[in-house]
Amino acid sequence: MMHRPLLLLALLCGFNVAVAQEIPVRKTASGMLIIGRGDSLRAVSPFSESHERAIDYAEAVNAYQRTFPHARIFCMVIPTAVAFYCPESAEQWTQNQPMAERQIYDHLSESVVSVSLFDTLQAHANEPIYSRTDHHWAPLGAFYAARTFAAAAGVPFADLSAYDAHVVHHYVGTMAKFARDLSVRNAPEDFVYYTPRDVEYRTTYVRYTLSRGRRSVVSESDEQEGPFFYDYPDGSSSAYLCFMHGDDCVTTVQTSTHNGRRLLILKDSFGNALPGYLFHSFEEICVVDCRYFTQNIIDFATAHSITDILFANNISHAYAPATASMYQTYLIQQR
């Protein structure tokens, strides 16, 4: 039996339901998978990490639980698109992500709250929860993830009707570069993101200047106020930067929500889409990237009276040795 999102993809690609299992899929020279054809084509990245690396990430999360015994620690591994849209005929090119997630969660301390997203996202896989032309999820997918996290954290959460939708038309994201395949450029999509109403918020940044290879921080700015959401014109390939203008910063958002809950999000670029859905849920939200942070995280969390810490990494980053290593370094490094 074909999964529902694959059946929908088959219909959108013009296939007869009777032959829906013959969805075209091919692997590019760069290793990306091209699924379907025409305007509904989807480019995805296979997942092929060693399961042994799960322990390093889990141990990094556990280290934060030991370091912050009075804070609530949450681990939310974010699936990538291939987990939901890979045809059975191409499954040999990618590994099982639910099993990989379990490898991490099985090694977490009992005090850490694991937040699984597979059932949540699978239930909405027929909706545009992942971009077709970008390696990130779409903002709608992040909304469902944020709602799942808020339920686990026991905080209020606003329905999508409390947000204004903004559309960037003719969007083609990072997969045009990663796949190096002209068919991706010929399948633009709408990028839709959401900004909250009925909540006030103030956003401040410490901006980093990165080295040429973006591997280290060369310098940093003083704290400066700025928008959380940035506008991009139709046709821009950078629309996903609408959140905080990217990764090379430490972001603090103070909201008009007053419930004593202050959240620290430790993330990669997938996590950029989460904070904007949590302004109704926390009175302060701090966002730190897993690659760029120059302070001691203990001092930082203490200064912001952090009550909750959320690890929000996509599964490939969670399995990358550098991610766990950097999180451990943040606990001991000094400015």
Short mmCIF file of C-alpha atoms in Angstrom, two decimals:
data_model
loop_
_atom_site.label_atom_id
_atom_site.label_comp_id
_atom_site.label_asym_id
_atom_site.label_seq_id
_atom_site.Cartn_x
_atom_site.Cartn_y
_atom_site.Cartn_z
CA MET A 1 0.00 0.00 0.00
CA MET A 2 1.37 3.42 -0.96
CA HIS A 3 1.68 6.07 1.72
CA ARG A 4 -0.93 8.85 1.36
CA PRO A 5 1.57 11.65 0.59
CA LEU A 6 3.12 9.55 -2.16
CA LEU A 7 -0.32 8.84 -3.61
CA LEU A 8 -1.06 12.56 -3.62
CA LEU A 9 2.29 13.26 -5.28
CA ALA A 10 1.46 10.68 -7.93
CA LEU A 11 -1.86 12.39 -8.65
CA LEU A 12 -0.25 15.82 -8.77
CA CYS A 13 2.34 14.51 -11.20
CA GLY A 14 -0.40 13.27 -13.53
CA PHE A 15 -0.17 9.55 -12.82
CA ASN A 16 -3.07 7.14 -12.90
CA VAL A 17 -3.79 5.83 -9.39
CA ALA A 18 -3.46 2.28 -10.67
CA VAL A 19 0.19 2.91 -11.51
CA ALA A 20 0.86 5.36 -8.68
CA GLN A 21 3.64 3.19 -7.32
CA GLU A 22 5.66 3.96 -10.43
CA ILE A 23 6.44 7.50 -9.32
CA PRO A 24 9.61 8.49 -11.17
CA VAL A 25 12.62 8.98 -8.96
CA ARG A 26 16.25 9.42 -9.86
CA LYS A 27 19.49 10.18 -8.08
CA THR A 28 21.55 13.15 -9.23
CA ALA A 29 25.31 13.17 -9.57
CA SER A 30 25.44 15.15 -6.32
CA GLY A 31 23.49 12.43 -4.49
CA MET A 32 20.11 14.18 -4.18
CA LEU A 33 16.86 12.42 -5.08
CA ILE A 34 14.49 13.95 -7.65
CA ILE A 35 10.94 12.67 -7.08
CA GLY A 36 8.16 13.22 -9.59
CA ARG A 37 8.30 15.64 -12.47
CA GLY A 38 6.99 18.93 -13.71
CA ASP A 39 5.55 21.61 -11.43
CA SER A 40 5.17 19.16 -8.53
CA LEU A 41 8.72 17.82 -8.61
CA ARG A 42 10.38 17.44 -5.22
CA ALA A 43 14.12 17.30 -4.48
CA VAL A 44 15.19 15.62 -1.23
CA SER A 45 18.42 14.69 0.48
CA PRO A 46 18.94 11.05 1.54
CA PHE A 47 19.68 10.30 5.17
CA SER A 48 22.70 8.05 5.59
CA GLU A 49 24.29 8.61 8.98
CA SER A 50 25.87 5.96 11.21
CA HIS A 51 23.63 5.01 14.13
CA GLU A 52 26.62 4.96 16.47
CA ARG A 53 26.67 8.76 16.36
CA ALA A 54 23.31 8.92 18.12
CA ILE A 55 24.97 8.33 21.48
CA ASP A 56 27.14 11.46 21.20
CA TYR A 57 24.11 13.69 20.62
CA ALA A 58 22.12 12.06 23.42
CA GLU A 59 25.04 12.45 25.80
CA ALA A 60 25.29 16.15 24.94
CA VAL A 61 21.60 16.60 25.78
CA ASN A 62 22.08 14.62 29.00
CA ALA A 63 25.00 16.89 29.95
CA TYR A 64 22.63 19.86 29.86
CA GLN A 65 20.17 17.99 32.06
CA ARG A 66 22.91 17.44 34.63
CA THR A 67 24.10 21.03 34.34
CA PHE A 68 20.62 22.58 34.58
CA PRO A 69 18.77 20.27 37.00
CA HIS A 70 16.06 22.86 37.68
CA ALA A 71 15.28 23.50 34.01
CA ARG A 72 13.00 21.43 31.80
CA ILE A 73 15.06 19.85 29.00
CA PHE A 74 13.38 18.86 25.73
CA CYS A 75 14.90 16.99 22.78
CA MET A 76 13.06 17.33 19.47
CA VAL A 77 14.84 15.69 16.56
CA ILE A 78 13.42 17.11 13.32
CA PRO A 79 12.88 14.68 10.42
CA THR A 80 13.88 15.67 6.90
CA ALA A 81 11.62 15.45 3.87
CA VAL A 82 12.93 12.13 2.58
CA ALA A 83 11.31 10.40 5.58
CA PHE A 84 7.85 11.22 4.21
CA TYR A 85 8.19 11.48 0.44
CA CYS A 86 10.62 8.78 -0.65
CA PRO A 87 8.98 6.16 -2.92
CA GLU A 88 9.49 2.53 -1.98
CA SER A 89 11.53 2.05 -5.15
CA ALA A 90 14.20 4.43 -3.78
CA GLU A 91 14.30 3.34 -0.14
CA GLN A 92 17.68 1.67 -0.68
CA TRP A 93 19.19 5.15 -1.03
CA THR A 94 18.18 6.37 2.42
CA GLN A 95 18.02 5.07 5.99
CA ASN A 96 15.07 4.70 8.34
CA GLN A 97 14.67 7.97 10.24
CA PRO A 98 12.19 6.82 12.93
CA MET A 99 14.69 4.12 13.88
CA ALA A 100 17.50 6.69 13.91
CA GLU A 101 15.42 8.95 16.15
CA ARG A 102 14.84 6.08 18.57
CA GLN A 103 18.58 5.48 18.73
CA ILE A 104 18.90 8.99 20.20
CA TYR A 105 15.85 8.91 22.46
CA ASP A 106 16.74 5.52 23.90
CA HIS A 107 19.99 7.01 25.25
CA LEU A 108 18.43 10.09 26.83
CA SER A 109 18.16 10.55 30.56
CA GLU A 110 14.71 9.78 31.96
CA SER A 111 14.55 13.43 33.02
CA VAL A 112 14.77 14.65 29.41
CA VAL A 113 11.45 15.00 27.58
CA SER A 114 11.70 13.53 24.07
CA VAL A 115 9.37 15.13 21.52
CA SER A 116 8.80 12.88 18.50
CA LEU A 117 7.47 14.55 15.35
CA PHE A 118 6.99 11.63 12.98
CA ASP A 119 3.33 10.92 13.75
CA THR A 120 2.50 14.63 13.82
CA LEU A 121 4.13 15.39 10.49
CA GLN A 122 2.95 12.19 8.82
CA ALA A 123 -0.64 13.20 9.65
CA HIS A 124 -0.08 16.42 7.67
CA ALA A 125 2.22 15.08 4.93
CA ASN A 126 -0.37 15.88 2.23
CA GLU A 127 -0.02 19.56 3.19
CA PRO A 128 2.98 21.75 2.22
CA ILE A 129 4.96 21.03 5.38
CA TYR A 130 8.28 20.66 3.52
CA SER A 131 9.57 22.79 0.70
CA ARG A 132 9.89 20.97 -2.61
CA THR A 133 12.90 22.98 -3.77
CA ASP A 134 14.72 23.56 -0.47
CA HIS A 135 16.35 21.23 2.06
CA HIS A 136 14.43 22.86 4.94
CA TRP A 137 10.94 22.13 6.10
CA ALA A 138 8.29 24.71 5.25
CA PRO A 139 6.99 27.11 7.92
CA LEU A 140 3.74 25.11 8.10
CA GLY A 141 5.69 22.02 9.17
CA ALA A 142 7.39 24.07 11.87
CA PHE A 143 3.97 25.23 13.09
CA TYR A 144 2.83 21.66 13.70
CA ALA A 145 6.14 20.89 15.40
CA ALA A 146 5.89 23.95 17.64
CA ARG A 147 2.36 22.93 18.62
CA THR A 148 3.58 19.47 19.55
CA PHE A 149 6.40 20.94 21.62
CA ALA A 150 4.07 23.42 23.38
CA ALA A 151 1.78 20.56 24.39
CA ALA A 152 4.75 18.66 25.85
CA ALA A 153 5.92 21.80 27.66
CA GLY A 154 2.46 22.60 29.03
CA VAL A 155 2.38 26.17 27.73
CA PRO A 156 -0.35 28.07 25.83
CA PHE A 157 -0.31 27.89 22.04
CA ALA A 158 -2.14 30.00 19.47
CA ASP A 159 -3.96 28.45 16.52
CA LEU A 160 -2.80 29.31 13.01
CA SER A 161 -5.85 31.59 12.69
CA ALA A 162 -4.00 33.98 15.06
CA TYR A 163 -1.32 34.57 12.39
CA ASP A 164 -1.06 36.53 9.16
CA ALA A 165 0.15 34.60 6.12
CA HIS A 166 2.80 36.08 3.81
CA VAL A 167 3.64 34.58 0.43
CA VAL A 168 6.84 34.73 -1.58
CA HIS A 169 5.90 33.55 -5.08
CA HIS A 170 8.19 31.77 -7.56
CA TYR A 171 10.49 30.50 -4.83
CA VAL A 172 13.31 28.07 -5.63
CA GLY A 173 15.46 27.20 -2.63
CA THR A 174 18.75 25.51 -1.85
CA MET A 175 18.07 22.30 -3.71
CA ALA A 176 18.70 24.06 -7.01
CA LYS A 177 22.32 24.34 -5.87
CA PHE A 178 22.57 21.04 -4.00
CA ALA A 179 20.96 18.89 -6.69
CA ARG A 180 22.61 20.73 -9.59
CA ASP A 181 19.64 19.75 -11.71
CA LEU A 182 17.80 22.18 -14.01
CA SER A 183 14.46 20.50 -13.30
CA VAL A 184 14.48 21.95 -9.77
CA ARG A 185 14.81 25.50 -11.09
CA ASN A 186 11.89 24.81 -13.41
CA ALA A 187 9.56 23.83 -10.54
CA PRO A 188 9.16 27.00 -8.42
CA GLU A 189 6.77 27.03 -5.47
CA ASP A 190 5.14 29.45 -3.05
CA PHE A 191 6.99 30.06 0.21
CA VAL A 192 4.40 30.86 2.89
CA TYR A 193 5.35 32.08 6.36
CA TYR A 194 3.26 33.35 9.25
CA THR A 195 3.58 36.31 11.62
CA PRO A 196 1.70 36.42 14.94
CA ARG A 197 -1.05 38.85 15.90
CA ASP A 198 -2.28 39.88 19.35
CA VAL A 199 1.11 39.57 21.02
CA GLU A 200 3.80 42.19 21.44
CA TYR A 201 7.46 41.31 21.08
CA ARG A 202 10.87 42.96 21.00
CA THR A 203 13.79 41.26 19.27
CA THR A 204 17.47 41.92 19.94
CA TYR A 205 20.50 40.39 18.29
CA VAL A 206 24.19 39.86 18.72
CA ARG A 207 25.35 39.51 15.11
CA TYR A 208 28.43 37.47 14.19
CA THR A 209 30.92 38.05 11.41
CA LEU A 210 32.02 34.62 10.23
CA SER A 211 35.24 33.43 8.65
CA ARG A 212 35.37 32.96 4.91
CA GLY A 213 34.45 29.30 5.21
CA ARG A 214 31.73 30.10 7.80
CA ARG A 215 33.44 27.78 10.28
CA SER A 216 34.28 30.25 13.03
CA VAL A 217 33.26 33.60 14.48
CA VAL A 218 35.67 36.42 13.58
CA SER A 219 33.90 39.23 15.44
CA GLU A 220 30.53 40.11 16.95
CA SER A 221 28.34 43.17 17.25
CA ASP A 222 26.99 44.85 20.32
CA GLU A 223 23.42 43.90 21.16
CA GLN A 224 21.10 45.63 18.68
CA GLU A 225 17.35 45.73 18.20
CA GLY A 226 15.82 44.57 14.93
CA PRO A 227 12.84 42.76 13.39
CA PHE A 228 12.30 39.06 13.94
CA PHE A 229 10.72 38.61 10.49
CA TYR A 230 12.35 39.90 7.31
CA ASP A 231 10.57 40.45 3.98
CA TYR A 232 11.78 39.01 0.68
CA PRO A 233 10.45 39.77 -2.82
CA ASP A 234 8.87 37.27 -5.17
CA GLY A 235 11.46 35.09 -6.84
CA SER A 236 13.99 35.40 -4.03
CA SER A 237 15.94 32.22 -3.34
CA SER A 238 16.61 33.45 0.22
CA ALA A 239 13.04 33.43 1.56
CA TYR A 240 13.87 30.99 4.37
CA LEU A 241 16.07 33.76 5.82
CA CYS A 242 12.85 35.58 6.74
CA PHE A 243 13.40 34.24 10.29
CA MET A 244 16.05 36.28 12.14
CA HIS A 245 17.86 36.83 8.84
CA GLY A 246 19.69 33.53 9.24
CA ASP A 247 21.92 31.61 11.64
CA ASP A 248 24.87 33.90 12.39
CA CYS A 249 23.44 35.57 15.48
CA VAL A 250 22.22 35.07 19.02
CA THR A 251 18.59 36.19 19.23
CA THR A 252 16.55 37.22 22.25
CA VAL A 253 12.80 37.84 22.00
CA GLN A 254 10.90 39.43 24.87
CA THR A 255 7.13 39.00 24.54
CA SER A 256 4.01 40.33 26.22
CA THR A 257 3.26 36.83 27.53
CA HIS A 258 3.76 36.71 31.30
CA ASN A 259 3.91 33.19 32.67
CA GLY A 260 7.42 32.94 34.12
CA ARG A 261 8.59 30.59 31.35
CA ARG A 262 11.80 31.51 29.52
CA LEU A 263 12.95 29.27 26.68
CA LEU A 264 16.41 28.63 25.25
CA ILE A 265 16.34 27.01 21.80
CA LEU A 266 19.54 25.24 20.70
CA LYS A 267 19.16 24.66 16.99
CA ASP A 268 20.39 24.54 13.42
CA SER A 269 18.65 26.38 10.58
CA PHE A 270 15.57 24.13 10.79
CA GLY A 271 14.98 25.59 14.24
CA ASN A 272 14.82 29.14 12.87
CA ALA A 273 11.17 28.62 11.91
CA LEU A 274 10.08 27.62 15.44
CA PRO A 275 10.38 30.69 17.73
CA GLY A 276 7.81 32.81 15.88
CA TYR A 277 5.08 30.33 16.85
CA LEU A 278 6.00 30.49 20.54
CA PHE A 279 5.56 34.19 21.33
CA HIS A 280 2.19 33.35 22.90
CA SER A 281 3.84 30.55 24.90
CA PHE A 282 6.92 32.05 26.60
CA GLU A 283 7.74 35.47 27.99
CA GLU A 284 11.29 35.29 26.67
CA ILE A 285 12.88 33.16 23.96
CA CYS A 286 16.63 32.95 23.35
CA VAL A 287 17.93 31.30 20.19
CA VAL A 288 21.47 29.89 19.88
CA ASP A 289 22.82 28.11 16.81
CA CYS A 290 24.72 24.85 17.24
CA ARG A 291 27.60 26.25 15.14
CA TYR A 292 28.01 29.84 16.32
CA PHE A 293 28.15 30.89 19.96
CA THR A 294 30.99 32.64 21.77
CA GLN A 295 29.76 32.78 25.37
CA ASN A 296 29.55 30.28 28.18
CA ILE A 297 26.06 28.77 27.94
CA ILE A 298 25.75 28.38 31.72
CA ASP A 299 26.38 32.08 32.26
CA PHE A 300 24.06 32.96 29.37
CA ALA A 301 21.19 30.80 30.67
CA THR A 302 21.64 32.15 34.19
CA ALA A 303 21.58 35.76 32.98
CA HIS A 304 18.29 35.10 31.16
CA SER A 305 16.72 33.05 33.97
CA ILE A 306 16.07 30.19 31.54
CA THR A 307 13.41 27.71 32.70
CA ASP A 308 13.19 25.51 29.58
CA ILE A 309 15.79 24.31 27.07
CA LEU A 310 14.78 22.85 23.70
CA PHE A 311 17.23 20.99 21.47
CA ALA A 312 15.80 21.36 17.95
CA ASN A 313 18.13 19.90 15.34
CA ASN A 314 17.29 18.21 12.09
CA ILE A 315 18.23 14.55 12.17
CA SER A 316 21.30 14.95 9.96
CA HIS A 317 22.71 17.63 12.26
CA ALA A 318 21.86 15.54 15.31
CA TYR A 319 23.98 12.74 13.84
CA ALA A 320 26.87 15.03 12.88
CA PRO A 321 29.73 14.68 15.42
CA ALA A 322 30.39 18.43 15.32
CA THR A 323 26.93 19.22 16.67
CA ALA A 324 27.31 17.25 19.90
CA SER A 325 30.89 18.50 20.25
CA MET A 326 29.86 22.15 20.00
CA TYR A 327 27.06 21.76 22.53
CA GLN A 328 29.55 20.23 24.98
CA THR A 329 32.00 23.05 24.27
CA TYR A 330 29.39 25.71 25.04
CA LEU A 331 29.21 24.38 28.60
CA ILE A 332 32.89 25.02 29.29
CA GLN A 333 34.06 27.74 26.89
CA GLN A 334 34.80 31.24 28.08
CA ARG A 335 34.39 34.41 26.06
#
